[in-house]
Structure formats: C-alpha cells, structure tokens
mmCIF file of C-alpha atoms in Angstrom:
data_model
loop_
_atom_site.group_PDB
_atom_site.id
_atom_site.type_symbol
_atom_site.label_atom_id
_atom_site.label_comp_id
_atom_site.label_asym_id
_atom_site.label_seq_id
_atom_site.Cartn_x
_atom_site.Cartn_y
_atom_site.Cartn_z
ATOM 1 C CA MET A 18 145.421 133.719 209.555
ATOM 2 C CA ASP A 19 146.915 132.498 212.816
ATOM 3 C CA ILE A 20 150.626 132.560 212.250
ATOM 4 C CA SER A 21 152.722 134.393 214.806
ATOM 5 C CA SER A 22 154.291 137.684 213.775
ATOM 6 C CA PHE A 23 157.695 136.401 214.751
ATOM 7 C CA VAL A 24 157.479 133.440 212.393
ATOM 8 C CA LEU A 25 156.072 135.657 209.688
ATOM 9 C CA PHE A 26 159.023 138.023 210.033
ATOM 10 C CA TRP A 27 161.558 135.258 209.386
ATOM 11 C CA ALA A 28 159.418 133.668 206.704
ATOM 12 C CA ALA A 29 159.303 136.973 204.828
ATOM 13 C CA ILE A 30 163.094 137.141 204.820
ATOM 14 C CA PHE A 31 163.892 133.570 203.861
ATOM 15 C CA THR A 32 161.122 131.228 202.783
ATOM 16 C CA SER A 33 159.043 133.679 200.805
ATOM 17 C CA ASN A 34 161.571 136.347 200.002
ATOM 18 C CA ILE A 35 159.813 139.271 198.384
ATOM 19 C CA LEU A 36 162.220 139.364 195.461
ATOM 20 C CA LEU A 37 163.407 135.809 194.985
ATOM 21 C CA THR A 38 160.052 134.073 195.270
ATOM 22 C CA ASN A 39 157.528 136.841 194.639
ATOM 23 C CA PHE A 40 159.518 138.781 192.031
ATOM 24 C CA LEU A 41 158.705 142.187 193.455
ATOM 25 C CA GLY A 42 160.992 145.198 193.176
ATOM 26 C CA MET A 43 162.905 143.828 190.194
ATOM 27 C CA CYS A 44 163.353 147.118 188.331
ATOM 28 C CA SER A 45 165.416 148.972 190.917
ATOM 29 C CA TYR A 46 167.027 145.682 191.949
ATOM 30 C CA LEU A 47 168.501 145.237 188.483
ATOM 31 C CA SER A 48 169.438 148.849 187.874
ATOM 32 C CA VAL A 49 170.888 149.861 191.261
ATOM 33 C CA SER A 50 172.842 146.689 192.024
ATOM 34 C CA LYS A 51 175.884 147.904 190.072
ATOM 35 C CA GLU A 52 177.390 149.309 193.281
ATOM 36 C CA ILE A 53 177.326 147.909 196.795
ATOM 37 C CA GLU A 54 177.134 151.296 198.550
ATOM 38 C CA SER A 55 174.056 152.491 196.690
ATOM 39 C CA SER A 56 172.443 149.066 197.004
ATOM 40 C CA PHE A 57 172.842 149.295 200.753
ATOM 41 C CA GLY A 58 171.437 152.836 200.866
ATOM 42 C CA LEU A 59 168.415 151.887 198.798
ATOM 43 C CA GLY A 60 167.882 148.709 200.798
ATOM 44 C CA ILE A 61 167.826 150.592 204.095
ATOM 45 C CA SER A 62 165.323 153.111 202.719
ATOM 46 C CA VAL A 63 163.161 150.260 201.436
ATOM 47 C CA ILE A 64 163.105 148.595 204.869
ATOM 48 C CA PHE A 65 162.110 151.846 206.524
ATOM 49 C CA VAL A 66 159.420 152.874 204.041
ATOM 50 C CA LEU A 67 158.061 149.344 203.680
ATOM 51 C CA THR A 68 157.596 148.831 207.418
ATOM 52 C CA ILE A 69 155.845 152.144 207.968
ATOM 53 C CA THR A 70 153.666 152.236 204.849
ATOM 54 C CA THR A 71 152.430 148.689 205.441
ATOM 55 C CA GLY A 72 151.325 149.743 208.911
ATOM 56 C CA LEU A 73 149.742 152.950 207.596
ATOM 57 C CA ASN A 74 147.941 151.130 204.819
ATOM 58 C CA TRP A 75 146.634 148.568 207.289
ATOM 59 C CA LEU A 76 145.153 151.347 209.400
ATOM 60 C CA VAL A 77 143.705 153.095 206.363
ATOM 61 C CA TYR A 78 142.248 149.852 205.042
ATOM 62 C CA ARG A 79 140.775 148.748 208.349
ATOM 63 C CA TYR A 80 139.409 152.076 209.590
ATOM 64 C CA ILE A 81 138.579 154.016 206.419
ATOM 65 C CA LEU A 82 138.132 151.738 203.422
ATOM 66 C CA VAL A 83 136.205 148.880 205.050
ATOM 67 C CA PRO A 84 133.782 151.003 207.143
ATOM 68 C CA GLY A 85 133.265 153.410 204.222
ATOM 69 C CA ASN A 86 132.566 150.470 201.918
ATOM 70 C CA ILE A 87 135.055 151.713 199.323
ATOM 71 C CA VAL A 88 137.421 148.747 199.264
ATOM 72 C CA TYR A 89 137.512 148.895 195.456
ATOM 73 C CA LEU A 90 139.469 152.141 195.757
ATOM 74 C CA GLN A 91 142.256 150.405 197.670
ATOM 75 C CA PHE A 92 144.777 150.603 194.790
ATOM 76 C CA ILE A 93 144.476 154.360 194.441
ATOM 77 C CA VAL A 94 144.409 154.988 198.189
ATOM 78 C CA PHE A 95 147.459 152.792 198.854
ATOM 79 C CA ILE A 96 149.440 154.490 196.101
ATOM 80 C CA ILE A 97 148.557 157.920 197.460
ATOM 81 C CA VAL A 98 149.511 156.923 201.015
ATOM 82 C CA ILE A 99 152.869 155.588 199.809
ATOM 83 C CA ALA A 100 153.614 158.617 197.621
ATOM 84 C CA ALA A 101 152.590 161.058 200.326
ATOM 85 C CA PHE A 102 154.638 159.274 202.968
ATOM 86 C CA VAL A 103 157.747 159.192 200.806
ATOM 87 C CA GLN A 104 157.350 162.868 199.987
ATOM 88 C CA LEU A 105 156.925 163.724 203.666
ATOM 89 C CA LEU A 106 159.915 161.629 204.626
ATOM 90 C CA GLU A 107 162.010 163.414 202.020
ATOM 91 C CA LEU A 108 161.057 166.812 203.436
ATOM 92 C CA ILE A 109 161.741 165.763 207.026
ATOM 93 C CA ILE A 110 165.103 164.221 206.258
ATOM 94 C CA GLU A 111 166.150 167.207 204.171
ATOM 95 C CA ARG A 112 165.221 169.603 206.969
ATOM 96 C CA TYR A 113 166.569 167.773 210.024
ATOM 97 C CA ALA A 114 169.252 165.409 208.816
ATOM 98 C CA PRO A 115 171.025 166.874 205.786
ATOM 99 C CA ALA A 116 173.852 164.340 206.044
ATOM 100 C CA LEU A 117 171.405 161.473 205.799
ATOM 101 C CA TYR A 118 169.645 163.278 202.961
ATOM 102 C CA TYR A 119 172.771 163.196 200.859
ATOM 103 C CA THR A 120 173.088 159.444 201.210
ATOM 104 C CA LEU A 121 169.433 158.385 201.091
ATOM 105 C CA GLY A 122 167.756 161.367 199.434
ATOM 106 C CA ILE A 123 168.353 160.311 195.854
ATOM 107 C CA PHE A 124 166.790 156.913 196.497
ATOM 108 C CA LEU A 125 163.513 158.130 197.905
ATOM 109 C CA PRO A 126 161.829 159.067 194.609
ATOM 110 C CA LEU A 127 162.806 155.608 193.312
ATOM 111 C CA ILE A 128 160.907 154.008 196.160
ATOM 112 C CA THR A 129 157.489 155.334 195.185
ATOM 113 C CA VAL A 130 157.644 153.288 192.011
ATOM 114 C CA ASN A 131 159.212 150.256 193.658
ATOM 115 C CA CYS A 132 156.545 147.600 193.303
ATOM 116 C CA ALA A 133 157.718 145.787 196.438
ATOM 117 C CA ILE A 134 156.213 148.526 198.607
ATOM 118 C CA PHE A 135 152.819 148.432 196.911
ATOM 119 C CA GLY A 136 152.921 144.644 196.566
ATOM 120 C CA VAL A 137 153.405 144.054 200.280
ATOM 121 C CA SER A 138 150.364 146.201 201.020
ATOM 122 C CA LEU A 139 148.324 144.125 198.581
ATOM 123 C CA PHE A 140 149.560 140.851 200.065
ATOM 124 C CA MET A 141 148.599 142.151 203.478
ATOM 125 C CA VAL A 142 145.002 142.670 202.322
ATOM 126 C CA ILE A 143 144.726 139.400 200.396
ATOM 127 C CA ARG A 144 146.160 137.309 203.241
ATOM 128 C CA ASN A 145 144.154 139.146 205.872
ATOM 129 C CA TYR A 146 147.002 139.970 208.273
ATOM 130 C CA SER A 147 146.543 141.626 211.652
ATOM 131 C CA PHE A 148 148.283 144.920 212.384
ATOM 132 C CA LEU A 149 151.247 143.293 214.110
ATOM 133 C CA GLN A 150 151.564 140.668 211.395
ATOM 134 C CA SER A 151 151.537 143.383 208.732
ATOM 135 C CA ILE A 152 154.362 145.280 210.405
ATOM 136 C CA ALA A 153 156.373 142.082 210.824
ATOM 137 C CA PHE A 154 155.729 141.070 207.226
ATOM 138 C CA GLY A 155 156.668 144.532 205.973
ATOM 139 C CA ALA A 156 159.917 144.675 207.947
ATOM 140 C CA GLY A 157 160.844 141.120 207.005
ATOM 141 C CA SER A 158 160.170 141.753 203.330
ATOM 142 C CA GLY A 159 162.336 144.864 203.426
ATOM 143 C CA ILE A 160 165.220 143.004 205.051
ATOM 144 C CA GLY A 161 164.820 140.182 202.550
ATOM 145 C CA TRP A 162 164.985 142.674 199.709
ATOM 146 C CA LEU A 163 168.130 144.285 201.141
ATOM 147 C CA LEU A 164 169.695 140.834 201.464
ATOM 148 C CA ALA A 165 168.940 139.973 197.844
ATOM 149 C CA ILE A 166 170.209 143.241 196.371
ATOM 150 C CA LEU A 167 173.388 143.137 198.488
ATOM 151 C CA MET A 168 174.155 139.608 197.349
ATOM 152 C CA LEU A 169 173.644 140.519 193.708
ATOM 153 C CA ALA A 170 175.750 143.680 194.041
ATOM 154 C CA ALA A 171 178.582 141.725 195.632
ATOM 155 C CA LEU A 172 178.475 139.065 192.926
ATOM 156 C CA ARG A 173 178.327 141.644 190.165
ATOM 157 C CA ARG A 174 181.458 143.282 191.488
ATOM 158 C CA LYS A 175 183.287 139.970 191.160
ATOM 159 C CA LEU A 176 181.863 139.566 187.661
ATOM 160 C CA LYS A 177 183.462 142.759 186.390
ATOM 161 C CA GLU A 178 186.761 140.986 185.765
ATOM 162 C CA LYS A 179 185.185 137.856 184.299
ATOM 163 C CA LEU A 180 184.382 137.101 180.678
ATOM 164 C CA VAL A 181 180.651 136.901 180.017
ATOM 165 C CA PRO A 182 179.128 136.092 176.591
ATOM 166 C CA VAL A 183 178.364 139.402 174.884
ATOM 167 C CA GLY A 184 174.634 138.800 174.469
ATOM 168 C CA LEU A 185 174.309 137.939 178.141
ATOM 169 C CA GLN A 186 176.149 140.906 179.620
ATOM 170 C CA GLY A 187 174.390 143.207 182.062
ATOM 171 C CA VAL A 188 170.827 142.169 182.740
ATOM 172 C CA GLY A 189 171.074 138.659 181.308
ATOM 173 C CA ILE A 190 173.797 137.478 183.630
ATOM 174 C CA SER A 191 172.195 139.284 186.581
ATOM 175 C CA LEU A 192 169.002 137.339 185.987
ATOM 176 C CA ILE A 193 170.901 134.048 185.867
ATOM 177 C CA ILE A 194 172.681 134.879 189.127
ATOM 178 C CA THR A 195 169.321 135.792 190.665
ATOM 179 C CA GLY A 196 167.942 132.464 189.464
ATOM 180 C CA ILE A 197 170.739 130.604 191.207
ATOM 181 C CA MET A 198 170.167 132.620 194.390
ATOM 182 C CA ALA A 199 166.446 131.838 194.169
ATOM 183 C CA LEU A 200 167.328 128.170 193.781
ATOM 184 C CA ALA A 201 169.380 128.374 196.975
ATOM 185 C CA PHE A 202 166.482 130.039 198.783
ATOM 186 C CA VAL A 203 164.179 127.214 197.727
ATOM 187 C CA GLY A 204 166.185 125.216 200.237
ATOM 188 C CA PHE A 205 164.580 127.240 203.049
ATOM 189 C CA SER A 206 161.069 126.677 201.806
ATOM 190 C CA GLY A 207 160.396 123.512 203.775
ATOM 191 C CA ILE A 208 160.719 125.300 207.120
ATOM 192 C CA VAL A 209 157.470 127.242 207.123
ATOM 193 C CA GLN A 210 154.812 127.850 204.496
ATOM 194 C CA ILE A 211 152.962 131.149 204.253
ATOM 195 C CA GLN A 212 150.438 131.667 201.530
ATOM 196 C CA MET B 20 154.827 162.231 161.796
ATOM 197 C CA MET B 21 155.344 158.515 162.128
ATOM 198 C CA LYS B 22 153.046 156.018 160.480
ATOM 199 C CA LYS B 23 150.786 153.970 162.757
ATOM 200 C CA THR B 24 152.330 150.645 161.787
ATOM 201 C CA GLU B 25 155.770 152.047 162.427
ATOM 202 C CA ILE B 26 154.765 153.191 165.917
ATOM 203 C CA PHE B 27 153.357 149.750 166.602
ATOM 204 C CA VAL B 28 156.392 147.807 165.379
ATOM 205 C CA ASN B 29 158.701 150.170 167.204
ATOM 206 C CA SER B 30 157.072 149.815 170.603
ATOM 207 C CA ALA B 31 156.245 146.114 170.231
ATOM 208 C CA PHE B 32 159.550 144.800 168.881
ATOM 209 C CA ARG B 33 162.394 147.196 168.187
ATOM 210 C CA GLU B 34 162.101 148.982 171.527
ATOM 211 C CA ASN B 35 160.294 146.185 173.357
ATOM 212 C CA SER B 36 159.778 147.127 176.975
ATOM 213 C CA VAL B 37 160.830 143.814 178.462
ATOM 214 C CA TRP B 38 163.838 142.631 176.529
ATOM 215 C CA ARG B 39 165.143 146.016 175.382
ATOM 216 C CA GLN B 40 164.346 148.374 178.248
ATOM 217 C CA ILE B 41 164.110 145.763 181.034
ATOM 218 C CA LEU B 42 160.862 147.114 182.412
ATOM 219 C CA GLY B 43 157.930 145.256 183.906
ATOM 220 C CA ILE B 44 159.998 142.237 184.854
ATOM 221 C CA CYS B 45 158.130 141.625 188.134
ATOM 222 C CA SER B 46 154.877 140.465 186.637
ATOM 223 C CA ALA B 47 156.556 138.917 183.614
ATOM 224 C CA LEU B 48 158.178 136.462 186.005
ATOM 225 C CA ALA B 49 155.429 136.015 188.536
ATOM 226 C CA VAL B 50 152.377 135.078 186.480
ATOM 227 C CA THR B 51 154.018 132.950 183.813
ATOM 228 C CA ASN B 52 153.729 129.500 185.362
ATOM 229 C CA LEU B 53 150.552 128.950 183.314
ATOM 230 C CA MET B 54 149.851 130.197 179.805
ATOM 231 C CA MET B 55 146.269 131.134 180.585
ATOM 232 C CA ASN B 56 147.424 133.448 183.398
ATOM 233 C CA SER B 57 150.005 134.978 181.068
ATOM 234 C CA LEU B 58 147.377 135.633 178.421
ATOM 235 C CA ILE B 59 144.909 137.260 180.812
ATOM 236 C CA MET B 60 147.647 139.345 182.378
ATOM 237 C CA GLY B 61 148.820 140.399 178.905
ATOM 238 C CA LEU B 62 145.314 141.441 177.893
ATOM 239 C CA GLY B 63 144.914 143.410 181.121
ATOM 240 C CA VAL B 64 148.155 145.249 180.451
ATOM 241 C CA ILE B 65 147.230 145.963 176.809
ATOM 242 C CA PHE B 66 143.905 147.421 177.953
ATOM 243 C CA SER B 67 145.384 149.645 180.647
ATOM 244 C CA LEU B 68 148.367 150.704 178.522
ATOM 245 C CA ALA B 69 146.335 151.696 175.480
ATOM 246 C CA LEU B 70 143.622 153.569 177.344
ATOM 247 C CA SER B 71 145.895 155.252 179.865
ATOM 248 C CA GLY B 72 148.155 156.361 176.998
ATOM 249 C CA PHE B 73 145.110 157.784 175.209
ATOM 250 C CA THR B 74 143.828 159.605 178.292
ATOM 251 C CA ILE B 75 147.190 160.965 179.386
ATOM 252 C CA SER B 76 147.840 162.262 175.899
ATOM 253 C CA LEU B 77 144.372 163.817 175.740
ATOM 254 C CA ILE B 78 144.981 165.981 178.815
ATOM 255 C CA ARG B 79 148.692 166.587 178.275
ATOM 256 C CA TYR B 80 148.276 170.348 177.701
ATOM 257 C CA TRP B 81 146.259 170.830 180.873
ATOM 258 C CA THR B 82 148.482 168.823 183.207
ATOM 259 C CA PRO B 83 150.845 170.993 185.285
ATOM 260 C CA ARG B 84 154.369 169.590 185.082
ATOM 261 C CA SER B 85 154.823 169.477 188.842
ATOM 262 C CA VAL B 86 151.954 167.046 189.483
ATOM 263 C CA ARG B 87 152.378 165.179 186.193
ATOM 264 C CA MET B 88 153.525 161.906 187.741
ATOM 265 C CA MET B 89 150.712 161.828 190.260
ATOM 266 C CA VAL B 90 148.084 162.501 187.592
ATOM 267 C CA GLN B 91 149.500 159.766 185.383
ATOM 268 C CA THR B 92 149.544 157.288 188.240
ATOM 269 C CA LEU B 93 145.931 158.041 189.107
ATOM 270 C CA ILE B 94 144.788 157.638 185.507
ATOM 271 C CA ILE B 95 146.618 154.316 185.256
ATOM 272 C CA ALA B 96 145.175 153.209 188.597
ATOM 273 C CA ALA B 97 141.646 153.970 187.409
ATOM 274 C CA TYR B 98 142.017 151.638 184.416
ATOM 275 C CA VAL B 99 143.687 148.936 186.485
ATOM 276 C CA ILE B 100 140.770 149.024 188.910
ATOM 277 C CA ILE B 101 138.441 148.393 185.961
ATOM 278 C CA VAL B 102 140.557 145.375 184.935
ATOM 279 C CA ASP B 103 140.592 144.080 188.512
ATOM 280 C CA ILE B 104 136.836 144.391 188.995
ATOM 281 C CA PHE B 105 136.189 142.797 185.603
ATOM 282 C CA LEU B 106 138.397 139.818 186.438
ATOM 283 C CA LYS B 107 136.899 139.395 189.900
ATOM 284 C CA ALA B 108 133.402 139.346 188.430
ATOM 285 C CA ASN B 109 133.958 137.229 185.333
ATOM 286 C CA LEU B 110 137.051 135.099 185.942
ATOM 287 C CA PRO B 111 137.217 134.694 189.731
ATOM 288 C CA GLU B 112 139.455 131.625 189.490
ATOM 289 C CA ILE B 113 142.141 133.383 187.457
ATOM 290 C CA SER B 114 141.761 136.564 189.484
ATOM 291 C CA LYS B 115 142.586 134.542 192.574
ATOM 292 C CA GLN B 116 145.665 132.989 190.965
ATOM 293 C CA LEU B 117 146.967 136.326 189.731
ATOM 294 C CA GLY B 118 146.508 137.662 193.261
ATOM 295 C CA PRO B 119 148.177 140.998 193.853
ATOM 296 C CA TYR B 120 149.792 141.084 190.430
ATOM 297 C CA VAL B 121 146.756 142.635 188.751
ATOM 298 C CA GLY B 122 146.924 145.576 191.146
ATOM 299 C CA LEU B 123 150.654 145.696 190.595
ATOM 300 C CA ILE B 124 150.062 146.688 186.966
ATOM 301 C CA ILE B 125 149.870 150.213 188.434
ATOM 302 C CA THR B 126 153.486 150.136 189.514
ATOM 303 C CA ASN B 127 154.532 148.229 186.396
ATOM 304 C CA CYS B 128 157.294 150.415 185.007
ATOM 305 C CA ILE B 129 156.094 149.872 181.426
ATOM 306 C CA LEU B 130 152.989 151.980 181.995
ATOM 307 C CA MET B 131 154.845 154.887 183.569
ATOM 308 C CA GLY B 132 157.580 154.497 180.980
ATOM 309 C CA ARG B 133 155.229 154.756 177.988
ATOM 310 C CA ALA B 134 153.277 157.581 179.634
ATOM 311 C CA GLU B 135 156.446 159.613 180.148
ATOM 312 C CA ALA B 136 158.271 158.709 176.954
ATOM 313 C CA PHE B 137 155.398 158.693 174.485
ATOM 314 C CA ALA B 138 151.933 159.712 175.633
ATOM 315 C CA SER B 139 152.984 163.006 177.198
ATOM 316 C CA GLN B 140 154.424 164.181 173.866
ATOM 317 C CA ASN B 141 152.215 162.693 171.172
ATOM 318 C CA ASN B 142 148.603 162.865 170.042
ATOM 319 C CA PRO B 143 145.979 160.565 171.596
ATOM 320 C CA ILE B 144 145.548 158.193 168.627
ATOM 321 C CA ASP B 145 149.295 157.631 168.270
ATOM 322 C CA SER B 146 149.567 157.071 172.024
ATOM 323 C CA PHE B 147 146.772 154.516 171.825
ATOM 324 C CA VAL B 148 148.600 152.608 169.069
ATOM 325 C CA ASP B 149 151.846 152.876 171.004
ATOM 326 C CA GLY B 150 150.138 151.461 174.098
ATOM 327 C CA ILE B 151 148.737 148.525 172.131
ATOM 328 C CA GLY B 152 152.181 147.909 170.640
ATOM 329 C CA ALA B 153 153.986 147.969 173.978
ATOM 330 C CA GLY B 154 151.281 145.745 175.469
ATOM 331 C CA VAL B 155 151.528 143.227 172.630
ATOM 332 C CA GLY B 156 155.312 143.126 172.977
ATOM 333 C CA TYR B 157 154.930 142.506 176.700
ATOM 334 C CA SER B 158 152.274 139.805 176.237
ATOM 335 C CA LEU B 159 154.479 138.075 173.683
ATOM 336 C CA VAL B 160 157.278 137.720 176.219
ATOM 337 C CA LEU B 161 154.834 136.468 178.871
ATOM 338 C CA LEU B 162 153.399 133.875 176.501
ATOM 339 C CA VAL B 163 156.817 132.589 175.470
ATOM 340 C CA ILE B 164 157.950 132.206 179.089
ATOM 341 C CA GLY B 165 154.553 130.761 180.019
ATOM 342 C CA PHE B 166 154.755 128.264 177.141
ATOM 343 C CA VAL B 167 158.112 126.887 178.272
ATOM 344 C CA ARG B 168 157.149 126.777 181.954
ATOM 345 C CA GLU B 169 153.759 125.161 181.454
ATOM 346 C CA LEU B 170 154.992 122.670 178.867
ATOM 347 C CA PHE B 171 157.819 121.385 181.052
ATOM 348 C CA GLY B 172 156.222 122.021 184.425
ATOM 349 C CA PHE B 173 152.768 120.550 183.783
ATOM 350 C CA GLY B 174 153.099 118.852 180.387
ATOM 351 C CA SER B 175 150.261 120.971 179.041
ATOM 352 C CA ILE B 176 149.504 124.058 176.938
ATOM 353 C CA PHE B 177 146.625 126.313 178.006
ATOM 354 C CA GLY B 178 145.621 123.543 180.401
ATOM 355 C CA ILE B 179 145.321 120.947 177.631
ATOM 356 C CA LYS B 180 147.557 117.935 178.182
ATOM 357 C CA VAL B 181 149.976 117.507 175.291
ATOM 358 C CA MET B 182 152.584 115.231 176.818
ATOM 359 C CA GLY B 183 151.725 111.539 177.225
ATOM 360 C CA ASP B 184 151.827 109.444 180.363
ATOM 361 C CA TRP B 185 155.553 108.911 179.927
ATOM 362 C CA TRP B 186 156.154 112.561 180.726
ATOM 363 C CA THR B 187 157.489 113.483 184.176
ATOM 364 C CA ASN B 188 156.791 117.069 185.236
ATOM 365 C CA TRP B 189 159.836 119.179 185.976
ATOM 366 C CA SER B 190 158.843 120.692 189.277
ATOM 367 C CA ILE B 191 161.579 123.313 188.992
ATOM 368 C CA MET B 192 159.665 124.884 186.098
ATOM 369 C CA VAL B 193 156.760 125.612 188.448
ATOM 370 C CA MET B 194 159.043 127.205 191.031
ATOM 371 C CA ALA B 195 160.444 130.715 191.014
ATOM 372 C CA PRO B 196 164.055 130.127 189.853
ATOM 373 C CA SER B 197 163.118 128.815 186.409
ATOM 374 C CA ALA B 198 161.450 132.113 185.525
ATOM 375 C CA PHE B 199 164.742 133.942 186.013
ATOM 376 C CA PHE B 200 166.643 131.425 183.892
ATOM 377 C CA ILE B 201 164.139 131.420 181.031
ATOM 378 C CA LEU B 202 163.941 135.202 180.853
ATOM 379 C CA ALA B 203 167.748 135.394 180.836
ATOM 380 C CA MET B 204 167.921 132.854 178.000
ATOM 381 C CA LEU B 205 165.252 134.749 176.064
ATOM 382 C CA ILE B 206 167.164 138.014 176.407
ATOM 383 C CA TRP B 207 170.355 136.248 175.347
ATOM 384 C CA ILE B 208 168.792 134.723 172.226
ATOM 385 C CA ILE B 209 167.159 138.012 171.229
ATOM 386 C CA ASN B 210 170.379 139.965 171.728
ATOM 387 C CA VAL B 211 172.288 137.607 169.467
ATOM 388 C CA LYS B 212 169.657 136.799 166.809
ATOM 389 C CA TYR B 213 167.561 139.979 166.647
ATOM 390 C CA TYR B 214 169.956 142.760 167.557
ATOM 391 C CA LYS B 215 172.974 140.889 166.160
ATOM 392 C CA VAL B 216 175.252 141.774 169.067
ATOM 393 C CA LYS B 217 178.793 140.932 167.996
ATOM 394 C CA VAL B 218 180.320 137.997 169.875
#
C-alpha cells in the first residue's frame, strides 16, 4: 500500500478512528470512562504500548514468522509479544519511576486484554503496512482512542446531573453518546480513505 | 450441582454476556452489518467458547495460579486459529469481510470472562454447556443487530432481497454509528421488558 505514513497517522486519528469506526477497545472504554483522570492515564498508556507493540509485531512478523513459514501462528505470537512487553514495561516503570507507576501501573494489566492493541497488529498484517506505516498507524490509533475516551468521560461527567431513563442508565446512554460522536466523525471520512 | 438446562439458560439469557455484563461489544458492533457475517461470527464464538471452556476446565487442577491467564489465553488462541484456518479454506469471501475480527475473538472479553468465572471452577461437561450457552446468547444479540442493520441498510435478509423496488437503503445503517444506537436500544428494551427495571 502506497500511502504516506504522515497521512496514515492523521487518518488513524480521524477518518478511521480505532474506536468510533472499527469498534476496538470498547470494554475498557466503557468501564474506565467514568472519570476523566483515569481515562487520560489509560489513554496515555494505550498510545505508548500500541506504538511500540505494533512496531515489535511488525519486526516479528517480517523477520520470524514469514521466513519460518509459520504465519498461521501469528495470533499466538502477537498475543505473547504484547503480554510480554506489557509485563516488562510494568517491571521497568515500577523499578525506575515509582511515581509514574502509581498513576499508570494499575492500567497496564488492563492493556493486555484491550483488543485495540491486538487489533491494530492484525490490521497491520492484513493491510500490508511497511514498518514506518505501522508505527504511524499504531501511534495514530492510540491518539484516536485517547481522544474518544476523553470525550466520553467529559460528557459522562456532565450527564451525572441529568435525568436519564432508568433502563438506559450507564452503558446504554454511553453507547448512544458514542454513536453520536461516531456520527460526527463520519464527517471526516471524505478526506482520505484507508482500507 | 446445577442442571444442564439451568446452566445453559443462565449463561445464555439471565446472565447474558453482552446485554448483562457488557462484554464482547467490539465484535458485536463490527461484524453486524450483514446477517450472514453475524451468523458465522456467532458460530465461531460458540465453537471456541465451548471447547476452550472444556479444555480449561479439564486441566484446571494442573494449572499453576500464577500463569493461569497466559495458559487460558493460549488455549483460546489455539481454537481461534482453527476457526480462522477453517474460514479461510472454506468461506474465503466471508473470512475476508470479517477481517481481523476473527482473530480478535481471542481478546473477546466473553471468552476470558467465562474461563475465569466458570470453567476454572466447574467440571468439563458443565463448562462445555456453559460455553455453548454464552455463545448462543452472544450470537442472538449479533443476529438481532444484524437483522435490523441489513434490513434497513440493504433491504435484504441473509442476502435475499425482501424489500421491493420502492425501498431506499438507509446508508446510515451500513455505517458505524447505527451499530452503537441499535445496541443501546436493545439494552434499553431488555432492561425494561426482561429485567423489569423500575422507571
């Protein structure tokens, strides 16, 4: 695919937002967005992990899986790379930056099961990105995810004082808000198309 | 000791993973623009849920607690790979449309959820039934959302045209936002009618 990494980066944030158009990372998006501070913390960790693991997985895919003719093991290998990286990151942060560990530490285990991380790696393989494109796509997707969760968290804070039908409280209304946000993001979709 | 039917009803309806526990939303939203995709995805999830539940339960006494999660993930991944290879070989068209979402069954929270909550504490046969139940409950939601989106978005059901020439497709139903709205409506209706939440 010959689309420049720069365009891909912006496209991943706006036109094909990982959450609002590809529905990835919904679980932690819905459960963590109750507070803005924790949403921000999780979002930052997602950006960091997403950018690095996409790069790592690209290298693993290109230099181990393809030459070894074991592409069918990609799911297992990607999951292991992500889990191992998150674990390593947790150890490093705990050892060298305890202050950061207290703010981000609790989110790291959540990230292993965040499907956005794994999903971006799969998209990278399916769409045949180059190394630079993968990094750009990973970083852009992470920023897009942070944007989406921050917007929802901010809106949910406003909602606390509003009356919502009982059956729709919590997840129901969050999904409707997300739908409206997704509708707004459809407005960007004419700018550039990545498939 | 719970009866088999009770386990099934419990995991398929009363404690349904999607509308009750809000798990597995990602794929429930992403693949539901066509009913056929929803059905295949549902079957894939039933297969991996039932068999991974069975396997995890089978080795539950020999799994050290510290590496439990990793073992469960690997078992789930093994079954998902089988589903993926099967689809690629036999239904290449649908496999292409589902794209990364087949692989994403691995990180689908329903599988981890059932493995942790049920399979790691119950016997293999019960876990198998529980997996089928949770999978059926999940597929049901996918089919309902898929039905609405395909009917309004393409005027068809399972690819068969049901609306006449007078019908104009609602392109919003094909796009992402509609999935959020329909799932929200579904959860609303079920909360009020099934769980009888007081207004």
